[in-house]
Amino acid sequence: MKVPLLDLGEQNAALRTELDAAYARVMRSSQFIMGPEVTELETACAQVVEVKHAIGVSSGTDAILLALMVLGIGPGDEVICPSFTFFATAGCIARVGAKPVFADSCGTCFNIEVADAAAKVTPRTKAIIPVHLFGQAAEMDEVVALAGRYNLAVIEDAAQAFSAQYKGRYAGSIGTFGTYSFFPSKNLGGFGDAGMLVTNDDALAEKARLLRAHGAKPKYFHKMVGANFRMDPLQAALLRVKVPHLDSYSRKRAANAVYYQEKLSALPSVALRDGPHCRNRHPENLSGFKVMLPTVHEGRLHIWNQYTLRVQKTEAWKRPESPRDALRNYLAMKGIGAEIYYARPMHMQECFALSGESKSKLPVCERLSDQVLSIPVYPELPREHQDYIVEAIAEFLNG
Ligand SMILES: *Cc1c(COP(=O)(O)O)cnc(C)c1O
């Protein structure tokens, strides 16, 4: 059997007529940069996540970069973010000339550990970027409290969490800015690169709109240096077709996750370590299991952009490769796609090594990079494929 990590074919085939019509509409309009399609998508996204302003941009990365530029963050400034994240979070901080300062993560929900972030605040710290990893919101009450204490801006990297919630509010709508990605593999996936920046602040939104197109107002007159972060209407038109289906995609992902929790937690040496908060991880109790299932903390609506296992090394494990790598290879042999998000934390990346960050220890992030494995959870994943995956994991654990 072939079970890919993600199969976009079925989702797009189901919308074929509407997608074709959207494409034809853009072709006929001959407007290929910005315009009403982008405005309509902005309005739709602002409604979904309940914010005042949504600003369509060229990618999730550019949304983060633009937020930092609007806030005027640059050389001499520090920005705290989790080390266990996709590169873009940290890369954008470095791109504006600021210093990324890395915090450790929660071992059960994979998000920033706010107590560690708090320990890393200095007089140069200007902002914090919590990442809502894998579709579950970070501990935002604590992030907002920390930011309030030191007057920091909060940029929520919600690239993987469009329409996820924290205590009834949408991920990305809580901080100074929220950023989303419509990279094809994200839960609202486009047909190329696209992203969205959101905020409830009128002045910041206006500045973001200016900097999105070279800071010009009016055209050809520049008060500020911006760049080209524009979204193209073809992406906007196609994404507009998918927005009304987002809830149904999220429900199907959640149903798949629940099914995994049920079936996998019934296997011997698989643990579902439910804890209400990130704080409960101290000290990380890693004994007595081989595979730990992902945890949903209290007050979170998880949209399951990824379903991520932790595969632990036990005393009995004698093979040279890690048990995580062995499981991944075993699944590959069975035709099952699985991916490591992320194989190396940011503080250990070569490009950030000069800052001295490589020497600091972030024990949970480092363990996660050795242990995580994401398995298929996409909305259209057939039940019999899930059964096949569960069976393969059971075989691996028995053998
Ligand atoms: C995908 C992703 C991004 C970047 O989004 P792009 O649209 O690919 O530029 C940023 N942060 C996180 C956590 C992501 O997963």
CSV table of C-alpha atoms and ligand atoms in Angstrom, one decimal:
chain,number,residue,atom,x,y,z
A,1,MET,CA,0.0,0.0,0.0
A,2,LYS,CA,1.1,3.6,-0.7
A,3,VAL,CA,0.2,6.1,2.0
A,4,PRO,CA,1.7,9.5,1.3
A,5,LEU,CA,2.3,12.0,4.2
A,6,LEU,CA,0.0,14.4,2.3
A,7,ASP,CA,-2.2,14.0,-0.8
A,8,LEU,CA,-3.6,17.2,-2.2
A,9,GLY,CA,-5.2,15.6,-5.2
A,10,GLU,CA,-8.5,14.6,-3.7
A,11,GLN,CA,-9.1,17.9,-2.0
A,12,ASN,CA,-8.4,19.9,-5.2
A,13,ALA,CA,-10.4,17.4,-7.4
A,14,ALA,CA,-13.5,17.9,-5.2
A,15,LEU,CA,-13.3,21.7,-6.0
A,16,ARG,CA,-12.3,21.4,-9.6
A,17,THR,CA,-15.2,23.3,-11.2
A,18,GLU,CA,-14.9,26.2,-8.7
A,19,LEU,CA,-11.2,26.4,-9.0
A,20,ASP,CA,-11.4,26.4,-12.8
A,21,ALA,CA,-13.9,29.2,-12.6
A,22,ALA,CA,-11.7,31.2,-10.3
A,23,TYR,CA,-8.7,30.8,-12.6
A,24,ALA,CA,-10.8,31.9,-15.6
A,25,ARG,CA,-12.0,34.9,-13.7
A,26,VAL,CA,-8.5,36.1,-13.0
A,27,MET,CA,-7.5,35.4,-16.7
A,28,ARG,CA,-10.4,37.4,-18.0
A,29,SER,CA,-9.7,40.3,-15.6
A,30,SER,CA,-6.1,40.7,-16.8
A,31,GLN,CA,-5.2,41.9,-13.3
A,32,PHE,CA,-2.3,39.8,-12.1
A,33,ILE,CA,-1.1,41.8,-9.1
A,34,MET,CA,-3.2,42.7,-6.1
A,35,GLY,CA,-6.8,44.0,-6.8
A,36,PRO,CA,-10.3,42.9,-5.8
A,37,GLU,CA,-9.5,39.1,-5.5
A,38,VAL,CA,-6.8,39.9,-2.9
A,39,THR,CA,-9.2,42.3,-1.0
A,40,GLU,CA,-11.9,39.7,-1.0
A,41,LEU,CA,-9.5,37.1,0.5
A,42,GLU,CA,-8.3,39.6,3.1
A,43,THR,CA,-11.9,40.2,4.1
A,44,ALA,CA,-12.7,36.5,4.3
A,45,CYS,CA,-9.6,35.8,6.4
A,46,ALA,CA,-10.3,38.7,8.7
A,47,GLN,CA,-13.8,37.2,9.3
A,48,VAL,CA,-12.4,33.7,10.0
A,49,VAL,CA,-9.9,34.7,12.6
A,50,GLU,CA,-12.0,37.7,13.9
A,51,VAL,CA,-9.5,40.5,13.4
A,52,LYS,CA,-9.9,44.1,12.1
A,53,HIS,CA,-7.1,44.0,9.4
A,54,ALA,CA,-5.9,41.2,7.2
A,55,ILE,CA,-3.1,42.1,4.7
A,56,GLY,CA,-2.4,39.6,1.9
A,57,VAL,CA,1.3,39.0,1.3
A,58,SER,CA,3.6,36.8,-0.8
A,59,SER,CA,4.3,34.1,1.7
A,60,GLY,CA,4.2,33.2,5.4
A,61,THR,CA,7.8,34.1,5.7
A,62,ASP,CA,7.2,37.6,4.2
A,63,ALA,CA,4.4,38.1,6.7
A,64,ILE,CA,6.8,37.7,9.5
A,65,LEU,CA,9.5,39.8,7.8
A,66,LEU,CA,6.9,42.6,7.1
A,67,ALA,CA,5.7,42.5,10.8
A,68,LEU,CA,9.3,43.0,12.0
A,69,MET,CA,9.8,45.8,9.5
A,70,VAL,CA,6.6,47.6,10.5
A,71,LEU,CA,7.7,47.4,14.2
A,72,GLY,CA,11.1,48.9,13.1
A,73,ILE,CA,13.1,46.1,14.6
A,74,GLY,CA,16.7,46.0,13.4
A,75,PRO,CA,20.4,46.0,14.3
A,76,GLY,CA,21.0,46.1,18.1
A,77,ASP,CA,17.6,44.6,18.8
A,78,GLU,CA,16.8,41.1,20.1
A,79,VAL,CA,13.7,39.0,19.4
A,80,ILE,CA,12.9,35.8,21.3
A,81,CYS,CA,11.5,32.8,19.5
A,82,PRO,CA,11.4,29.1,20.0
A,83,SER,CA,14.4,27.2,18.7
A,84,PHE,CA,12.2,24.3,17.8
A,85,THR,CA,10.4,25.8,14.7
A,86,PHE,CA,10.6,26.1,11.0
A,87,PHE,CA,13.6,28.2,9.9
A,88,ALA,CA,11.5,31.2,8.7
A,89,THR,CA,10.7,32.3,12.3
A,90,ALA,CA,14.3,32.8,13.1
A,91,GLY,CA,15.5,33.7,9.6
A,92,CYS,CA,13.3,36.7,9.4
A,93,ILE,CA,14.7,38.1,12.7
A,94,ALA,CA,18.2,37.8,11.3
A,95,ARG,CA,17.1,39.2,7.9
A,96,VAL,CA,16.2,42.6,9.5
A,97,GLY,CA,19.5,42.6,11.3
A,98,ALA,CA,18.2,41.8,14.8
A,99,LYS,CA,19.4,38.9,16.9
A,100,PRO,CA,17.3,35.8,17.3
A,101,VAL,CA,17.4,34.6,20.9
A,102,PHE,CA,16.2,31.1,21.3
A,103,ALA,CA,14.0,29.6,24.0
A,104,ASP,CA,13.3,26.0,24.9
A,105,SER,CA,10.0,24.3,24.2
A,106,CYS,CA,7.3,22.3,26.0
A,107,GLY,CA,7.9,18.5,25.5
A,108,THR,CA,4.3,17.7,25.1
A,109,CYS,CA,2.7,20.4,23.0
A,110,PHE,CA,6.0,21.4,21.2
A,111,ASN,CA,5.5,25.2,21.8
A,112,ILE,CA,7.7,27.8,23.4
A,113,GLU,CA,8.4,27.4,27.1
A,114,VAL,CA,7.5,30.9,28.4
A,115,ALA,CA,9.5,30.5,31.6
A,116,ASP,CA,12.6,30.0,29.5
A,117,ALA,CA,11.7,32.9,27.3
A,118,ALA,CA,11.3,35.1,30.4
A,119,ALA,CA,14.8,34.2,31.5
A,120,LYS,CA,16.2,35.5,28.2
A,121,VAL,CA,14.7,39.0,28.2
A,122,THR,CA,17.3,41.7,28.2
A,123,PRO,CA,17.1,45.5,27.8
A,124,ARG,CA,17.5,45.0,24.0
A,125,THR,CA,14.6,42.6,23.7
A,126,LYS,CA,11.9,44.2,21.4
A,127,ALA,CA,9.6,41.4,20.6
A,128,ILE,CA,8.7,37.7,21.1
A,129,ILE,CA,7.5,35.4,18.4
A,130,PRO,CA,5.5,32.5,19.8
A,131,VAL,CA,5.0,29.8,17.1
A,132,HIS,CA,1.7,27.8,17.1
A,133,LEU,CA,3.4,24.7,16.0
A,134,PHE,CA,1.7,21.8,14.3
A,135,GLY,CA,-1.7,23.5,14.6
A,136,GLN,CA,-1.9,24.0,18.4
A,137,ALA,CA,-1.7,27.5,20.0
A,138,ALA,CA,1.2,28.3,22.4
A,139,GLU,CA,0.4,29.3,26.0
A,140,MET,CA,-0.7,32.8,25.0
A,141,ASP,CA,-1.8,34.1,28.4
A,142,GLU,CA,1.7,33.7,29.6
A,143,VAL,CA,3.2,35.1,26.4
A,144,VAL,CA,1.0,38.2,26.6
A,145,ALA,CA,1.8,38.7,30.3
A,146,LEU,CA,5.5,38.5,29.7
A,147,ALA,CA,5.2,40.9,26.8
A,148,GLY,CA,3.2,43.3,28.9
A,149,ARG,CA,5.8,43.2,31.7
A,150,TYR,CA,8.7,44.2,29.4
A,151,ASN,CA,6.7,46.1,26.8
A,152,LEU,CA,7.5,43.7,24.0
A,153,ALA,CA,5.6,43.3,20.7
A,154,VAL,CA,4.1,39.9,20.1
A,155,ILE,CA,4.2,38.4,16.6
A,156,GLU,CA,2.3,35.2,16.5
A,157,ASP,CA,3.7,32.8,13.9
A,158,ALA,CA,0.5,31.0,13.1
A,159,ALA,CA,1.7,29.6,9.7
A,160,GLN,CA,0.5,26.2,10.8
A,161,ALA,CA,-2.5,27.3,12.8
A,162,PHE,CA,-4.9,29.2,10.7
A,163,SER,CA,-8.3,28.9,12.6
A,164,ALA,CA,-6.8,27.2,15.6
A,165,GLN,CA,-8.0,28.7,18.9
A,166,TYR,CA,-6.7,29.6,22.3
A,167,LYS,CA,-9.4,30.0,25.0
A,168,GLY,CA,-11.9,30.9,22.4
A,169,ARG,CA,-9.7,33.4,20.5
A,170,TYR,CA,-8.1,32.7,17.2
A,171,ALA,CA,-4.4,31.9,17.0
A,172,GLY,CA,-2.8,35.0,15.4
A,173,SER,CA,-5.5,37.4,16.6
A,174,ILE,CA,-4.1,37.8,20.1
A,175,GLY,CA,-0.7,39.5,19.7
A,176,THR,CA,0.4,42.7,18.0
A,177,PHE,CA,0.5,40.8,14.7
A,178,GLY,CA,-0.4,37.3,13.5
A,179,THR,CA,1.1,35.7,10.5
A,180,TYR,CA,-0.3,32.9,8.3
A,181,SER,CA,1.1,30.8,5.5
A,182,PHE,CA,-0.8,29.3,2.6
A,183,PHE,CA,2.0,27.1,1.4
A,184,PRO,CA,0.4,24.1,-0.3
A,185,SER,CA,1.0,21.7,2.6
A,186,LYS,CA,-0.5,24.1,5.3
A,187,ASN,CA,-4.1,23.4,6.4
A,188,LEU,CA,-5.4,26.2,4.1
A,189,GLY,CA,-3.1,25.4,1.2
A,190,GLY,CA,-2.8,27.5,-1.9
A,191,PHE,CA,-1.4,26.7,-5.3
A,192,GLY,CA,2.0,28.3,-4.8
A,193,ASP,CA,3.4,30.8,-2.2
A,194,ALA,CA,1.0,33.1,-0.3
A,195,GLY,CA,0.5,34.4,3.2
A,196,MET,CA,-1.4,36.8,5.4
A,197,LEU,CA,-0.5,39.3,8.1
A,198,VAL,CA,-3.2,40.3,10.6
A,199,THR,CA,-3.6,42.9,13.3
A,200,ASN,CA,-6.2,44.8,15.2
A,201,ASP,CA,-4.1,48.0,15.2
A,202,ASP,CA,-5.2,50.6,12.6
A,203,ALA,CA,-1.8,52.4,12.4
A,204,LEU,CA,0.2,49.2,12.2
A,205,ALA,CA,-2.1,47.9,9.5
A,206,GLU,CA,-1.7,51.0,7.4
A,207,LYS,CA,2.1,50.9,7.7
A,208,ALA,CA,2.1,47.3,6.8
A,209,ARG,CA,0.0,48.0,3.6
A,210,LEU,CA,2.5,50.7,2.6
A,211,LEU,CA,5.7,48.6,3.3
A,212,ARG,CA,4.1,45.6,1.4
A,213,ALA,CA,4.6,47.7,-1.8
A,214,HIS,CA,7.9,49.6,-1.4
A,215,GLY,CA,6.5,52.1,1.1
A,216,ALA,CA,5.0,54.2,-1.7
A,217,LYS,CA,2.2,56.7,-1.0
A,218,PRO,CA,1.2,57.9,-3.4
A,219,LYS,CA,2.8,55.7,-6.1
A,220,TYR,CA,6.4,56.6,-6.8
A,221,PHE,CA,6.7,58.8,-3.6
A,222,HIS,CA,8.5,56.9,-0.8
A,223,LYS,CA,8.6,58.0,2.8
A,224,MET,CA,9.7,54.6,4.0
A,225,VAL,CA,11.8,51.7,2.5
A,226,GLY,CA,9.5,48.7,2.0
A,227,ALA,CA,9.8,45.8,-0.4
A,228,ASN,CA,7.6,43.7,-2.7
A,229,PHE,CA,5.5,41.5,-0.5
A,230,ARG,CA,2.4,41.6,-2.7
A,231,MET,CA,0.0,38.7,-3.1
A,232,ASP,CA,-1.1,37.7,-6.6
A,233,PRO,CA,-4.8,37.5,-7.3
A,234,LEU,CA,-4.5,34.1,-8.8
A,235,GLN,CA,-3.6,32.7,-5.4
A,236,ALA,CA,-6.2,34.8,-3.7
A,237,ALA,CA,-9.0,33.7,-6.1
A,238,LEU,CA,-8.1,30.0,-5.7
A,239,LEU,CA,-7.7,30.3,-1.9
A,240,ARG,CA,-11.2,32.0,-1.7
A,241,VAL,CA,-12.6,28.7,-3.1
A,242,LYS,CA,-11.1,26.8,-0.1
A,243,VAL,CA,-11.9,29.2,2.8
A,244,PRO,CA,-15.5,28.0,3.2
A,245,HIS,CA,-14.3,24.4,3.5
A,246,LEU,CA,-11.7,25.1,6.1
A,247,ASP,CA,-13.8,24.1,9.1
A,248,SER,CA,-14.6,20.8,7.4
A,249,TYR,CA,-10.9,20.2,6.7
A,250,SER,CA,-10.1,20.9,10.4
A,251,ARG,CA,-12.9,18.6,11.6
A,252,LYS,CA,-11.6,15.8,9.5
A,253,ARG,CA,-8.0,16.3,10.7
A,254,ALA,CA,-9.3,16.3,14.3
A,255,ALA,CA,-11.3,13.1,13.7
A,256,ASN,CA,-8.2,11.5,12.3
A,257,ALA,CA,-6.2,12.6,15.3
A,258,VAL,CA,-8.8,11.3,17.7
A,259,TYR,CA,-8.7,7.9,15.9
A,260,TYR,CA,-4.9,7.8,16.2
A,261,GLN,CA,-5.1,8.7,19.9
A,262,GLU,CA,-7.6,5.8,20.5
A,263,LYS,CA,-5.8,3.2,18.4
A,264,LEU,CA,-2.2,4.1,19.3
A,265,SER,CA,-2.8,4.6,23.0
A,266,ALA,CA,-4.1,1.0,23.1
A,267,LEU,CA,-0.7,-0.3,22.1
A,268,PRO,CA,1.8,-1.4,24.8
A,269,SER,CA,4.5,1.1,25.6
A,270,VAL,CA,2.7,4.0,23.9
A,271,ALA,CA,1.8,6.9,26.2
A,272,LEU,CA,-0.7,9.7,26.0
A,273,ARG,CA,0.7,12.1,28.6
A,274,ASP,CA,-2.1,14.5,28.9
A,275,GLY,CA,-1.1,17.7,30.8
A,276,PRO,CA,-3.2,20.8,31.0
A,277,HIS,CA,-0.3,23.2,30.7
A,278,CYS,CA,3.2,23.5,29.3
A,279,ARG,CA,4.4,24.0,32.9
A,280,ASN,CA,3.5,20.5,33.8
A,281,ARG,CA,6.4,19.1,31.9
A,282,HIS,CA,8.9,19.8,34.7
A,283,PRO,CA,10.7,17.6,35.0
A,284,GLU,CA,10.1,15.8,31.7
A,285,ASN,CA,9.1,12.3,32.6
A,286,LEU,CA,10.4,10.2,29.8
A,287,SER,CA,10.5,6.8,31.4
A,288,GLY,CA,8.3,3.8,30.6
A,289,PHE,CA,7.3,4.5,27.0
A,290,LYS,CA,8.6,4.1,23.6
A,291,VAL,CA,6.2,6.3,21.7
A,292,MET,CA,4.5,9.4,23.2
A,293,LEU,CA,1.4,10.8,21.5
A,294,PRO,CA,0.8,14.5,20.9
A,295,THR,CA,-1.0,16.3,23.8
A,296,VAL,CA,-3.7,18.9,23.6
A,297,HIS,CA,-3.3,21.4,26.4
A,298,GLU,CA,-6.3,22.9,28.2
A,299,GLY,CA,-8.3,25.6,26.3
A,300,ARG,CA,-6.7,24.8,22.9
A,301,LEU,CA,-8.6,24.1,19.7
A,302,HIS,CA,-5.9,22.1,17.8
A,303,ILE,CA,-6.3,22.0,14.0
A,304,TRP,CA,-3.8,19.2,13.5
A,305,ASN,CA,-1.6,20.6,10.8
A,306,GLN,CA,0.7,17.8,11.8
A,307,TYR,CA,0.3,14.7,14.0
A,308,THR,CA,3.6,14.3,15.7
A,309,LEU,CA,4.9,11.4,17.7
A,310,ARG,CA,7.9,11.3,20.0
A,311,VAL,CA,9.9,8.1,19.7
A,312,GLN,CA,12.1,7.5,22.7
A,313,LYS,CA,15.2,5.5,23.1
A,314,THR,CA,15.0,2.9,25.9
A,315,GLU,CA,17.6,0.9,27.7
A,316,ALA,CA,16.8,-2.1,25.6
A,317,TRP,CA,17.5,-0.3,22.3
A,318,LYS,CA,20.8,-1.5,20.9
A,319,ARG,CA,20.8,-0.6,17.2
A,320,PRO,CA,23.0,2.2,16.0
A,321,GLU,CA,20.3,4.4,14.4
A,322,SER,CA,17.8,6.2,16.7
A,323,PRO,CA,14.5,4.4,17.2
A,324,ARG,CA,12.8,7.4,15.5
A,325,ASP,CA,14.9,6.9,12.4
A,326,ALA,CA,14.3,3.2,12.6
A,327,LEU,CA,10.5,3.7,12.8
A,328,ARG,CA,10.7,6.2,9.9
A,329,ASN,CA,12.6,3.6,7.8
A,330,TYR,CA,10.2,0.9,8.7
A,331,LEU,CA,7.2,3.0,7.7
A,332,ALA,CA,8.9,3.9,4.4
A,333,MET,CA,9.4,0.2,3.8
A,334,LYS,CA,5.7,-0.2,4.2
A,335,GLY,CA,5.0,2.6,1.7
A,336,ILE,CA,4.0,5.1,4.5
A,337,GLY,CA,5.2,8.7,4.3
A,338,ALA,CA,6.5,10.3,7.5
A,339,GLU,CA,8.6,13.4,8.0
A,340,ILE,CA,10.8,14.9,10.7
A,341,TYR,CA,9.7,18.4,11.7
A,342,TYR,CA,12.4,19.5,12.7
A,343,ALA,CA,15.6,17.6,12.5
A,344,ARG,CA,17.8,20.4,14.0
A,345,PRO,CA,16.8,23.2,16.4
A,346,MET,CA,17.6,26.7,15.3
A,347,HIS,CA,20.2,27.3,18.0
A,348,MET,CA,22.3,24.5,16.5
A,349,GLN,CA,22.1,25.7,12.9
A,350,GLU,CA,25.3,26.7,11.2
A,351,CYS,CA,24.1,30.1,10.2
A,352,PHE,CA,23.2,31.1,13.8
A,353,ALA,CA,26.3,29.5,15.3
A,354,LEU,CA,28.3,32.8,15.2
A,355,SER,CA,26.0,34.4,17.7
A,356,GLY,CA,27.2,32.0,20.3
A,357,GLU,CA,23.7,30.5,20.5
A,358,SER,CA,25.1,27.1,19.4
A,359,LYS,CA,26.7,26.7,22.8
A,360,SER,CA,23.6,27.3,24.9
A,361,LYS,CA,21.7,24.2,25.8
A,362,LEU,CA,18.0,23.9,25.1
A,363,PRO,CA,17.5,20.3,26.3
A,364,VAL,CA,13.9,19.8,25.3
A,365,CYS,CA,14.4,21.2,21.8
A,366,GLU,CA,17.4,19.0,21.3
A,367,ARG,CA,15.5,15.9,22.5
A,368,LEU,CA,12.5,16.8,20.3
A,369,SER,CA,14.7,17.0,17.2
A,370,ASP,CA,16.0,13.5,17.9
A,371,GLN,CA,12.6,12.1,18.6
A,372,VAL,CA,9.8,13.6,16.6
A,373,LEU,CA,8.1,12.0,13.6
A,374,SER,CA,5.0,13.3,11.9
A,375,ILE,CA,2.6,10.8,10.3
A,376,PRO,CA,-0.2,11.4,7.8
A,377,VAL,CA,-3.2,13.2,9.2
A,378,TYR,CA,-4.5,15.2,6.2
A,379,PRO,CA,-8.3,15.5,5.9
A,380,GLU,CA,-8.9,13.0,3.1
A,381,LEU,CA,-6.7,10.3,4.7
A,382,PRO,CA,-8.8,7.1,4.3
A,383,ARG,CA,-9.6,5.1,7.4
A,384,GLU,CA,-8.1,2.0,6.0
A,385,HIS,CA,-4.8,3.8,5.5
A,386,GLN,CA,-4.9,4.9,9.1
A,387,ASP,CA,-5.5,1.3,10.2
A,388,TYR,CA,-2.5,0.3,8.1
A,389,ILE,CA,-0.3,3.0,9.7
A,390,VAL,CA,-1.4,1.9,13.2
A,391,GLU,CA,-0.7,-1.7,12.3
A,392,ALA,CA,2.8,-0.8,11.0
A,393,ILE,CA,3.6,1.1,14.2
A,394,ALA,CA,2.4,-1.9,16.3
A,395,GLU,CA,4.6,-4.3,14.2
A,396,PHE,CA,7.6,-2.0,14.7
A,397,LEU,CA,7.0,-1.8,18.5
A,398,ASN,CA,6.7,-5.6,18.7
A,399,GLY,CA,9.7,-6.4,16.5
B,1,LIG,C1,5.5,27.3,6.7
B,1,LIG,C2,6.0,28.1,7.8
B,1,LIG,C3,6.5,29.4,7.7
B,1,LIG,C4,6.7,30.0,6.4
B,1,LIG,O1,5.7,30.0,5.5
B,1,LIG,P1,6.0,30.2,3.9
B,1,LIG,O2,4.6,30.5,3.3
B,1,LIG,O3,6.5,28.8,3.5
B,1,LIG,O4,7.0,31.2,3.7
B,1,LIG,C5,6.8,30.1,8.8
B,1,LIG,N1,6.7,29.6,10.0
B,1,LIG,C6,6.3,28.3,10.2
B,1,LIG,C7,6.2,27.8,11.6
B,1,LIG,C8,5.9,27.5,9.1
B,1,LIG,O5,5.5,26.3,9.3
